[in-house]
């Protein structure tokens, strides 16, 4: 409990006293506000107070030397009301760019621990004071009640990646508060209907969508995705429908509370590999003015290493930066009840201060063993923009999972019919144990995905051979070229009924494959009803229908949506898919690979039919075995397959077959029993059969 403290000094008419040095940021206390900030190299620090919306400070309060302990400045200012001011800092110190020291006392410095940033509430409105960021003090009095963390086992996650604005901004979303946290909350019944049990929110830390604003051929282009963080402790206020100052974050907390109440976890996509300050030509508003040579990786001559591709790279394994990142993650877990984090370009988090990769990076290890983060999901994008690719080798301590880029690439190629991939497909389906040894990585290290925000949507994967990024303004030079996609014979939209039917089938094939693979599953919002980005595979700047979900396609592709719902429910129902159960009474192994003939895996470069069988004791009834057979025929020709023999009293029942007419794909209720275990699979189809007990 904070004590009642009295002023000890008066500076320029303000009653002050030394503050709480272990309370980073600005915190309301009895009678005033506690301000704490640290800098290793600064020689002085001044607190700047502004009237709301003002460009110039109405007060400059220097921290006396006696208010500094070590490298930390702390001061309580009495008699100020948090709704009557905004604040920033001015720090003085050496200016020696060749040593990475660039202090400038004339520049405003944003508190890196700020809980709200001013001037960011209205999306797409350029602020008059570009890169002059100020902070607000926030009431932190939200009552979570008895809210509980769902703690869904990692391997059972079905993660729905969405962009807060793009999810509901289009009129077709039908929500009142479009493009906001509240808009997502209005869509919770939809998420429940779909069946996902986790949402992964693309960056929600404060960013400035106008930071890279430009006009191309009359179209406004923004920093739409938000991967250039301005402040790591503040939610992006332009995603709020309620813009009352000093209540920032409340709307997000309501969303998280209601998602959890409906059994849906919340994972944040976080960007600790770089910031919005860029390189030598970038803006100066936070870390550059605090301790530039500590927070950023610099070359010996003081220039910025650019492992992120965005101008700078955070110096993540410096002790000060490491503590900052850990404090930030702890804050989001304790104050916002976040269930997990996906770390963008996470390989940078494992680089040393000179940029070299480390075998046991202190940051990654400390996060793995941190007691507050003990049950928090930690998911790495295990590569960076400088070519460090660590899929399968990311330092983990049996705690970190990875976006499995090999899963995406191998199965995209296999599903469209490329040869010499049967064994690769089999490995990806069964948890990629060739990449993740279960003895060291467990059974949930591989986060499987075929699509995400970066690349083609699932529909576009079968509608375009090439990227179509011309509207981004870079003459189609941006975005990946190796999409492993197939347009089914025509580039883009077509009225050809055969091609359109084939595309729907291939979308279903891919979705079923993802749901029948071992490991957490992730897919991009809108894939369940064939949302399109019109061939744009790098829509980072498109704040329009290119990136917004077109909800009218949910009815247009109703058969795809219903199948996606079914497949999510199928995965949840048959637990042997997601986790090894107790050994099956029939002694089948937990998972096995099959070709056109059971137990035979004489795959060659022309093999395009792969099946996996999962088996184990039933979770609901230990007297029964649960056995699921899933097969992919990626060949354009039919395949006559034979399913494995079952124990006495069991028979294979066909649950779905994408080779059938759209209205007949789901066959579970048709009681199709495969007594002779032989079945003809049409070309380019997937199916599943489940062992049924015959009494």
XYZ file of C-alpha atoms in Angstrom:
695
model
C 0.000 0.000 0.000
C 1.358 3.422 -0.941
C 2.035 5.764 1.938
C 0.772 9.315 2.319
C 3.801 11.339 1.330
C 4.432 15.040 1.714
C 6.389 17.366 -0.590
C 10.016 17.955 0.215
C 10.769 20.578 -2.426
C 9.142 23.167 -4.639
C 10.409 23.502 -8.212
C 9.063 26.315 -10.375
C 5.898 26.427 -8.286
C 5.293 22.660 -8.197
C 5.420 20.735 -4.951
C 7.574 17.662 -5.466
C 9.526 14.956 -3.682
C 11.649 11.936 -4.642
C 9.413 9.237 -6.060
C 9.133 5.454 -6.230
C 12.165 4.294 -8.186
C 10.832 0.817 -8.903
C 7.584 2.096 -10.512
C 8.456 2.669 -14.171
C 6.353 5.111 -16.135
C 3.791 7.554 -14.765
C 1.533 6.299 -11.976
C -1.198 8.078 -10.001
C -0.415 8.260 -6.269
C -2.135 10.019 -3.398
C -2.134 13.712 -4.133
C -0.271 13.553 -7.427
C 1.585 11.488 -10.000
C 4.830 9.508 -9.735
C 7.153 9.870 -12.744
C 10.059 7.409 -13.157
C 12.424 7.049 -16.097
C 15.910 5.591 -16.509
C 18.833 6.436 -18.777
C 22.349 5.051 -18.521
C 24.138 7.857 -20.361
C 21.948 10.951 -19.804
C 23.445 13.760 -17.743
C 20.114 15.398 -16.897
C 16.387 14.869 -17.312
C 13.462 17.286 -17.373
C 9.775 16.441 -17.075
C 7.621 18.296 -19.604
C 3.935 18.928 -18.874
C 1.512 19.954 -21.636
C -2.086 21.036 -21.659
C -4.079 18.391 -23.601
C -3.499 18.850 -27.311
C -0.902 21.583 -26.873
C 2.328 21.607 -28.851
C 4.374 23.466 -26.267
C 4.870 22.483 -22.610
C 3.389 24.737 -19.942
C 5.921 23.465 -17.410
C 9.470 22.157 -17.479
C 10.384 20.512 -14.195
C 14.023 19.399 -13.980
C 14.834 16.371 -11.832
C 17.235 17.509 -9.091
C 20.386 15.426 -8.737
C 19.088 14.315 -5.359
C 16.071 12.742 -7.118
C 18.334 10.417 -9.082
C 19.336 6.980 -7.791
C 21.817 5.156 -9.969
C 20.618 5.825 -13.500
C 16.971 6.278 -12.537
C 15.129 9.565 -12.165
C 11.974 9.547 -10.044
C 9.762 12.364 -8.814
C 6.279 12.774 -7.402
C 4.577 15.951 -8.611
C 1.734 16.984 -6.315
C -1.432 18.837 -7.182
C -1.761 17.777 -10.828
C -4.860 15.978 -12.124
C -4.287 13.290 -14.720
C -7.060 14.504 -17.037
C -5.537 17.982 -17.196
C -2.116 17.247 -18.671
C 0.014 15.216 -21.071
C 3.703 14.614 -20.565
C 7.050 13.860 -22.195
C 10.714 14.178 -21.243
C 13.784 16.085 -22.328
C 17.137 14.397 -21.741
C 20.569 15.893 -22.148
C 23.792 14.007 -22.614
C 26.704 13.460 -24.993
C 26.144 13.769 -28.723
C 28.717 11.509 -30.343
C 27.011 9.712 -33.249
C 30.098 7.602 -33.987
C 29.625 6.078 -30.522
C 25.865 5.819 -30.890
C 25.203 8.680 -28.464
C 22.765 11.205 -29.955
C 21.202 13.046 -27.008
C 19.294 16.195 -27.928
C 17.711 18.189 -25.125
C 15.537 20.069 -27.626
C 13.675 16.910 -28.654
C 10.666 15.520 -26.811
C 11.126 11.929 -25.627
C 8.116 9.659 -25.201
C 8.051 7.595 -22.028
C 8.668 3.995 -23.194
C 6.457 2.820 -20.301
C 3.550 5.118 -21.262
C 0.151 3.454 -20.968
C -1.452 5.776 -23.538
C -0.090 7.956 -26.353
C -1.751 11.187 -27.412
C -2.922 12.239 -30.829
C -3.500 8.714 -32.134
C -7.242 8.195 -31.683
C -8.574 9.034 -35.151
C -7.515 6.517 -37.783
C -6.024 8.012 -40.933
C -5.729 11.579 -39.642
C -2.246 13.044 -39.908
C -1.257 14.773 -36.686
C 0.002 18.374 -37.026
C 3.060 17.635 -34.857
C 4.516 14.672 -36.728
C 6.584 12.389 -34.490
C 5.948 14.559 -31.420
C 4.473 11.923 -29.179
C 3.249 12.652 -25.679
C 1.834 10.360 -23.049
C -1.205 10.292 -20.816
C -1.653 8.785 -17.383
C -4.348 6.101 -17.391
C -6.819 5.037 -14.713
C -6.022 1.370 -14.080
C -9.154 0.410 -12.174
C -10.785 -2.173 -14.448
C -12.514 -4.893 -12.426
C -11.899 -8.307 -13.986
C -14.067 -10.036 -11.402
C -13.343 -13.749 -11.178
C -12.204 -14.096 -14.797
C -10.150 -17.231 -15.407
C -7.538 -18.110 -18.008
C -8.886 -20.913 -20.259
C -5.428 -22.610 -20.292
C -6.254 -24.567 -23.436
C -3.497 -27.136 -24.090
C -1.165 -25.835 -26.772
C -1.724 -28.787 -29.103
C -5.488 -28.198 -29.071
C -5.321 -24.577 -30.190
C -7.174 -23.515 -33.315
C -5.838 -20.005 -33.814
C -7.697 -17.389 -35.848
C -5.339 -14.615 -37.001
C -7.111 -11.317 -37.538
C -6.462 -7.614 -38.061
C -8.536 -5.537 -35.635
C -9.564 -2.965 -38.224
C -9.827 -5.219 -41.249
C -11.979 -7.802 -39.473
C -15.066 -5.571 -39.269
C -14.329 -2.312 -41.143
C -16.299 -3.269 -44.254
C -20.031 -2.497 -44.170
C -20.717 -6.148 -44.904
C -19.549 -7.014 -41.365
C -22.892 -5.800 -40.049
C -21.487 -4.492 -36.761
C -22.152 -1.099 -35.217
C -18.586 -0.283 -34.219
C -16.674 -1.135 -37.362
C -12.912 -1.570 -37.292
C -12.566 -1.566 -33.494
C -12.089 -3.804 -30.483
C -15.804 -3.396 -29.865
C -16.488 -4.557 -33.417
C -14.685 -7.816 -32.663
C -16.714 -8.159 -29.460
C -19.879 -7.896 -31.538
C -18.573 -10.798 -33.629
C -17.961 -13.181 -30.701
C -21.119 -15.192 -31.555
C -19.631 -15.730 -35.013
C -16.315 -16.908 -33.558
C -18.242 -19.300 -31.334
C -20.192 -20.625 -34.302
C -16.999 -21.122 -36.281
C -15.446 -22.993 -33.361
C -11.999 -21.411 -33.012
C -10.615 -21.368 -29.479
C -7.950 -18.642 -29.844
C -7.661 -15.346 -31.680
C -4.288 -13.928 -32.626
C -4.512 -10.169 -32.937
C -2.125 -8.539 -35.374
C -0.187 -5.690 -33.691
C -2.276 -3.704 -31.224
C 0.540 -1.835 -29.500
C 0.378 1.871 -30.318
C 1.549 2.550 -33.854
C 1.086 5.442 -36.254
C -0.669 4.337 -39.410
C 0.328 7.721 -40.881
C 4.022 7.107 -40.254
C 4.571 5.888 -43.814
C 1.499 7.507 -45.339
C 1.740 8.195 -49.065
C -0.501 8.704 -52.052
C -0.196 6.395 -55.035
C -2.322 7.013 -58.126
C -4.878 8.831 -56.004
C -5.132 6.066 -53.395
C -4.114 6.593 -49.775
C -1.623 4.045 -48.467
C -0.932 3.561 -44.762
C 1.125 1.561 -42.302
C -1.982 -0.611 -42.081
C -0.619 -3.769 -40.492
C 1.022 -1.888 -37.624
C 4.401 -3.593 -37.401
C 6.168 -0.324 -36.509
C 5.638 0.068 -32.791
C 5.566 3.536 -31.239
C 4.942 2.438 -27.635
C 4.979 -1.107 -26.257
C 2.828 -0.601 -23.149
C -0.018 1.320 -24.817
C -2.893 -0.175 -26.822
C -3.587 1.405 -30.199
C -6.300 3.939 -29.417
C -7.452 4.194 -33.045
C -8.841 0.681 -32.530
C -11.181 1.955 -29.818
C -14.728 3.106 -30.469
C -14.808 4.967 -27.141
C -12.169 7.705 -27.185
C -12.555 8.964 -23.628
C -9.109 9.976 -22.465
C -7.497 8.264 -19.486
C -9.685 5.165 -19.999
C -7.510 3.837 -22.813
C -7.411 0.055 -22.757
C -10.817 -0.444 -21.165
C -12.477 -1.467 -24.420
C -9.721 -3.973 -25.142
C -10.100 -5.413 -21.650
C -13.849 -5.852 -22.180
C -13.130 -7.709 -25.415
C -10.598 -9.991 -23.744
C -12.939 -10.652 -20.837
C -15.797 -11.681 -23.112
C -13.579 -13.804 -25.346
C -12.296 -15.686 -22.298
C -15.828 -16.082 -20.965
C -16.596 -17.852 -24.240
C -13.561 -20.132 -24.006
C -11.456 -18.215 -26.532
C -7.864 -17.348 -25.690
C -6.160 -14.139 -26.810
C -2.693 -14.157 -28.370
C -0.923 -10.933 -29.313
C 1.371 -10.536 -32.310
C 4.230 -8.519 -30.785
C 7.102 -6.740 -32.499
C 10.220 -6.576 -30.334
C 12.642 -6.845 -33.241
C 12.523 -3.159 -34.244
C 10.664 0.106 -33.603
C 9.105 2.929 -35.610
C 12.203 5.126 -35.121
C 13.906 3.572 -38.150
C 17.529 4.250 -39.084
C 19.673 7.404 -39.173
C 17.052 9.093 -41.353
C 14.136 8.002 -39.203
C 12.269 9.957 -36.523
C 13.642 10.643 -33.040
C 10.999 10.266 -30.338
C 11.763 7.533 -27.790
C 14.690 5.124 -27.455
C 16.968 7.278 -29.612
C 16.660 10.052 -27.055
C 16.872 7.739 -24.070
C 19.880 5.488 -24.725
C 20.292 4.989 -28.465
C 23.409 2.813 -28.185
C 21.771 0.507 -25.640
C 18.343 -0.034 -27.157
C 19.512 -0.536 -30.739
C 22.118 -2.811 -32.310
C 24.768 -0.544 -33.764
C 27.808 -1.122 -35.925
C 31.233 -0.040 -34.561
C 30.794 3.330 -36.295
C 27.392 3.942 -34.731
C 25.128 2.959 -37.638
C 22.013 0.826 -37.265
C 22.063 -2.876 -38.030
C 18.975 -3.725 -40.049
C 18.160 -7.388 -39.412
C 14.466 -6.470 -39.416
C 14.343 -4.902 -42.874
C 12.736 -1.851 -41.252
C 15.785 0.285 -40.522
C 16.816 -0.785 -37.037
C 16.981 -3.785 -34.719
C 16.343 -3.774 -30.984
C 19.345 -4.830 -28.922
C 17.252 -7.511 -27.239
C 19.979 -9.262 -25.244
C 21.390 -6.189 -23.563
C 20.348 -6.497 -19.882
C 18.405 -3.207 -19.939
C 16.466 -4.095 -23.094
C 15.924 -7.642 -21.859
C 14.353 -6.345 -18.651
C 12.232 -3.896 -20.626
C 10.803 -6.636 -22.846
C 10.128 -8.938 -19.918
C 8.419 -6.143 -17.967
C 6.266 -5.379 -21.004
C 5.111 -8.966 -21.450
C 4.421 -9.307 -17.733
C 2.320 -6.155 -17.892
C 0.146 -7.478 -20.714
C -0.341 -10.794 -18.914
C -1.177 -9.297 -15.519
C -3.115 -6.199 -16.587
C -4.764 -7.476 -19.793
C -4.871 -11.229 -19.039
C -3.201 -12.121 -22.341
C -2.809 -15.881 -22.942
C 0.108 -15.875 -25.348
C 2.395 -13.974 -27.671
C 3.557 -14.528 -31.230
C 6.949 -12.858 -31.683
C 7.488 -11.261 -35.088
C 10.913 -12.023 -36.646
C 11.865 -13.719 -33.401
C 15.329 -14.759 -34.558
C 16.420 -11.171 -33.873
C 15.572 -11.811 -30.220
C 18.340 -14.415 -30.227
C 21.082 -12.224 -31.672
C 23.963 -10.902 -29.577
C 24.709 -7.198 -29.264
C 26.995 -7.441 -32.299
C 24.261 -9.177 -34.290
C 25.673 -12.703 -34.192
C 23.259 -15.564 -33.343
C 23.538 -16.945 -29.805
C 23.156 -20.595 -28.790
C 21.348 -19.777 -25.540
C 20.047 -16.223 -25.810
C 19.477 -14.765 -22.316
C 16.228 -13.060 -23.330
C 14.617 -16.191 -24.737
C 15.746 -18.241 -21.751
C 14.491 -15.703 -19.233
C 11.073 -15.590 -20.902
C 10.917 -19.387 -20.974
C 11.463 -19.613 -17.203
C 9.781 -16.416 -16.021
C 7.274 -17.235 -13.249
C 4.654 -14.695 -14.379
C 4.813 -16.010 -17.947
C 4.879 -19.616 -16.770
C 1.669 -20.703 -18.529
C 1.786 -18.136 -21.317
C 2.092 -19.421 -24.872
C 5.377 -18.315 -26.472
C 5.338 -18.621 -30.272
C 8.295 -17.620 -32.426
C 8.383 -16.577 -36.037
C 11.709 -18.374 -36.251
C 13.443 -16.287 -38.897
C 14.400 -12.687 -39.606
C 14.867 -10.399 -42.595
C 18.646 -10.896 -42.678
C 18.481 -14.592 -43.566
C 18.679 -16.231 -40.133
C 16.256 -19.173 -40.511
C 15.727 -21.240 -37.351
C 12.630 -23.323 -38.062
C 13.280 -26.525 -36.143
C 16.283 -25.101 -34.290
C 14.926 -22.083 -32.429
C 16.227 -22.048 -28.814
C 13.277 -23.404 -26.864
C 13.946 -24.933 -23.416
C 10.864 -27.013 -24.227
C 8.752 -23.843 -23.862
C 8.848 -22.101 -27.203
C 6.705 -23.118 -30.161
C 7.353 -22.001 -33.734
C 5.447 -20.941 -36.777
C 6.401 -23.903 -38.936
C 7.327 -22.366 -42.277
C 8.329 -25.795 -43.553
C 4.767 -27.029 -42.957
C 3.400 -24.172 -45.067
C 5.864 -24.643 -47.914
C 5.873 -28.445 -48.110
C 2.122 -28.899 -47.889
C 1.314 -26.043 -50.250
C 3.471 -27.735 -52.847
C 2.169 -31.222 -52.143
C -1.490 -30.200 -52.167
C -1.181 -28.580 -55.590
C 0.357 -31.738 -57.015
C 4.135 -31.236 -56.981
C 6.154 -34.431 -56.973
C 8.751 -35.927 -54.656
C 7.010 -34.590 -51.549
C 5.134 -37.572 -50.115
C 7.507 -38.106 -47.201
C 7.681 -34.392 -46.496
C 3.878 -34.254 -46.408
C 3.740 -37.262 -44.088
C 6.189 -35.632 -41.698
C 4.296 -32.361 -41.648
C 0.965 -34.107 -41.023
C 2.321 -35.979 -38.023
C 3.884 -33.079 -36.148
C 7.177 -32.561 -38.012
C 9.161 -34.799 -35.682
C 12.010 -34.599 -38.179
C 12.265 -30.946 -37.140
C 11.059 -31.130 -33.539
C 12.327 -34.088 -31.557
C 9.521 -34.802 -29.047
C 12.131 -35.693 -26.417
C 13.271 -32.075 -26.415
C 10.417 -30.113 -27.962
C 7.301 -31.963 -26.827
C 4.369 -32.471 -29.192
C 3.236 -28.897 -29.724
C 6.346 -27.099 -30.982
C 5.026 -26.960 -34.552
C 2.372 -24.285 -35.072
C 0.974 -25.407 -38.414
C -0.311 -22.900 -40.948
C -0.898 -22.628 -44.670
C -1.854 -18.957 -44.692
C -1.312 -15.894 -42.536
C -1.421 -12.123 -42.991
C 1.846 -12.283 -44.921
C 1.128 -13.909 -48.287
C -1.867 -15.130 -50.254
C -5.199 -15.873 -48.644
C -6.326 -19.483 -48.941
C -8.641 -18.613 -51.828
C -5.943 -16.629 -53.638
C -3.589 -19.567 -53.232
C -5.729 -21.352 -55.836
C -6.664 -18.300 -57.921
C -3.254 -16.766 -58.673
C 0.090 -18.061 -59.877
C 1.767 -14.694 -59.386
C 1.537 -11.869 -56.869
C -0.391 -8.772 -57.935
C 0.961 -6.016 -55.698
C 0.937 -3.127 -58.160
C -1.394 -1.052 -55.967
C 1.293 -1.015 -53.269
C 3.273 1.420 -55.396
C 6.517 -0.510 -55.797
C 5.957 -1.813 -59.328
C 5.146 -5.286 -57.971
C 8.672 -5.728 -56.573
C 7.532 -6.124 -52.953
C 6.209 -9.336 -51.428
C 7.388 -12.916 -51.781
C 7.801 -14.551 -55.184
C 7.803 -18.164 -53.959
C 4.107 -18.534 -53.180
C 3.733 -22.219 -54.108
C 0.280 -21.405 -55.432
C -1.704 -22.625 -58.450
C -4.416 -20.715 -60.288
C -6.195 -23.851 -61.547
C -5.728 -22.773 -65.148
C -6.757 -19.117 -65.106
C -5.185 -16.108 -63.383
C -7.681 -14.373 -61.111
C -11.463 -14.353 -61.176
C -13.242 -16.353 -63.854
C -16.762 -17.422 -64.766
C -15.565 -20.904 -65.725
C -17.655 -23.271 -63.563
C -15.071 -26.071 -63.669
C -12.249 -23.837 -62.420
C -14.427 -22.295 -59.712
C -15.532 -25.724 -58.536
C -11.941 -26.941 -58.468
C -10.842 -23.922 -56.458
C -13.522 -24.528 -53.825
C -12.450 -28.151 -53.580
C -8.793 -27.266 -53.160
C -9.652 -24.752 -50.424
C -11.542 -27.506 -48.612
C -8.642 -29.905 -49.109
C -6.220 -27.448 -47.556
C -8.462 -26.609 -44.621
C -9.121 -30.270 -43.866
C -5.391 -31.012 -44.047
C -4.640 -28.284 -41.510
C -7.305 -29.555 -39.130
C -6.091 -33.149 -39.417
C -2.432 -32.345 -38.708
C -0.621 -32.809 -35.406
C 0.256 -29.526 -33.720
C -1.561 -26.244 -33.045
C -3.411 -24.986 -36.125
C -3.497 -21.380 -37.337
C -5.352 -19.833 -40.250
C -6.088 -16.356 -41.540
C -9.448 -14.736 -40.800
C -11.723 -15.002 -43.828
C -10.157 -18.178 -45.193
C -13.214 -20.018 -43.926
C -15.352 -18.256 -46.548
C -12.807 -17.673 -49.327
C -11.950 -14.050 -48.620
C -9.714 -12.592 -51.315
C -7.012 -9.930 -51.527
C -7.212 -10.002 -55.328
C -3.770 -11.557 -55.609
C -1.985 -9.079 -53.335
C 0.402 -11.089 -51.150
C 1.785 -8.125 -49.195
C -1.208 -5.956 -48.335
C 0.594 -4.167 -45.495
C -0.440 -0.708 -46.763
C -3.939 -1.414 -48.058
C -6.665 0.037 -45.837
C -9.516 -0.901 -48.154
C -11.393 -3.935 -49.437
C -8.084 -5.535 -50.390
C -7.411 -6.128 -46.693
C -10.877 -5.870 -45.175
C -12.964 -8.994 -44.843
C -15.823 -9.088 -47.329
C -18.499 -10.805 -45.263
C -20.809 -11.170 -48.265
C -18.550 -14.032 -49.363
C -19.727 -16.037 -46.345
C -23.023 -16.570 -48.169
C -21.432 -16.785 -51.612
C -19.155 -19.600 -50.416
C -21.558 -21.098 -47.914
C -20.466 -24.668 -48.656
C -16.849 -23.788 -47.848
C -17.878 -22.046 -44.616
C -20.009 -24.979 -43.482
C -17.172 -27.383 -44.257
C -14.688 -25.257 -42.297
C -17.031 -25.311 -39.296
C -17.369 -29.050 -39.631
C -13.621 -29.609 -39.818
C -12.944 -27.528 -36.719
C -15.559 -29.548 -34.837
C -14.093 -32.772 -36.261
C -10.646 -31.888 -34.929
C -12.065 -31.097 -31.491
C -14.122 -34.283 -31.363
C -11.364 -36.755 -32.191
C -8.640 -36.128 -29.638
C -6.218 -38.621 -31.191
C -5.578 -36.054 -33.917
C -4.171 -33.472 -31.534
C -2.513 -35.593 -28.871
C -1.264 -39.098 -28.188
C -3.909 -40.846 -26.105
C -3.352 -43.940 -24.000
C -2.211 -46.874 -26.141
C -4.986 -48.300 -28.282
C -6.317 -51.653 -27.111
C -5.760 -52.921 -30.636
C -2.053 -51.986 -30.300
C -2.088 -49.652 -33.304
C 0.666 -47.033 -32.924
C -0.433 -43.491 -32.013
C 0.215 -42.444 -35.602
C 1.175 -44.300 -38.740
C 1.816 -43.439 -42.395
C 0.205 -45.271 -45.315
C 0.217 -45.194 -49.096
C -2.425 -46.547 -51.427
C -1.926 -49.824 -49.550
C -2.022 -49.993 -45.754
C 1.312 -49.864 -43.928
C 3.215 -49.469 -47.194
C 5.274 -46.322 -47.650
C 7.329 -47.079 -50.723
C 7.009 -43.451 -51.779
C 8.844 -42.167 -54.835
C 8.986 -38.942 -56.782
C 5.621 -39.705 -58.398
C 3.784 -40.559 -55.161
C 0.978 -38.126 -54.557
C -1.243 -40.111 -52.212
C -0.445 -40.045 -48.489
C -2.548 -41.166 -45.558
C -2.065 -40.929 -41.811
C -3.868 -42.990 -39.179
C -4.202 -41.782 -35.591
C -5.103 -44.295 -32.902
C -5.498 -44.394 -29.138
C -7.822 -45.243 -26.306
C -11.018 -43.223 -26.400
C -11.092 -40.281 -24.019
C -14.789 -40.744 -23.331
C -14.879 -44.548 -23.133
C -11.668 -46.429 -22.187
C -13.282 -49.643 -23.426
C -13.167 -48.336 -26.997
C -10.401 -47.331 -29.379
C -10.483 -44.055 -31.265
C -9.042 -44.514 -34.768
C -9.043 -41.831 -37.481
C -7.743 -42.283 -41.028
C -7.049 -39.178 -43.127
C -5.939 -39.395 -46.760
C -4.795 -36.908 -49.398
C -4.831 -37.716 -53.093
C -2.965 -34.747 -54.578
C -2.786 -36.410 -57.992
C -5.017 -35.232 -60.807
C -6.017 -38.852 -61.435
C -8.149 -41.170 -59.310
C -6.468 -43.438 -56.770
C -7.767 -46.816 -55.626
C -6.843 -47.046 -51.954
C -7.143 -49.681 -49.279
C -7.584 -48.772 -45.636
C -5.896 -50.751 -42.816
C -7.618 -53.792 -41.331
C -9.482 -53.030 -38.122
C -9.867 -55.137 -34.965
C -12.839 -57.440 -34.779
C -16.034 -55.519 -34.169
C -14.904 -52.334 -35.918
C -15.638 -51.037 -39.422
C -14.516 -47.938 -41.284
C -17.151 -45.230 -41.669
C -16.614 -42.439 -44.198
C -16.955 -39.004 -42.562
C -16.115 -36.693 -45.460
C -14.840 -36.831 -49.018
C -14.158 -33.644 -50.981
C -14.448 -35.588 -54.224
C -18.218 -35.624 -53.889
C -20.672 -32.918 -54.894
C -20.482 -29.854 -52.589
C -23.708 -30.746 -50.786
C -22.498 -34.329 -50.244
C -18.918 -33.724 -49.076
C -19.830 -34.327 -45.420
C -20.914 -37.973 -45.345
C -20.949 -38.675 -41.616
C -24.742 -38.853 -41.417
C -25.013 -41.028 -44.536
C -23.669 -44.135 -42.781
C -21.276 -45.088 -45.585
C -19.432 -48.149 -44.215
C -16.337 -49.462 -45.982
C -16.584 -53.154 -45.175
C -14.046 -54.219 -47.807
C -11.757 -51.289 -46.902
C -11.329 -50.335 -50.545
C -12.300 -46.957 -51.888
C -11.754 -44.962 -55.061
C -10.515 -41.443 -54.328
C -11.122 -38.905 -57.051
C -8.235 -36.772 -58.224
C -7.298 -33.829 -56.010
C -9.373 -34.831 -52.991
C -9.066 -35.567 -49.290
C -11.154 -37.837 -47.105
C -11.427 -39.124 -43.560
C -12.813 -42.352 -42.169
C -13.325 -43.238 -38.507
C -13.420 -46.700 -36.963
C -16.951 -47.389 -35.715
C -17.829 -50.117 -33.239
C -20.332 -52.573 -34.688
C -22.425 -54.265 -32.025
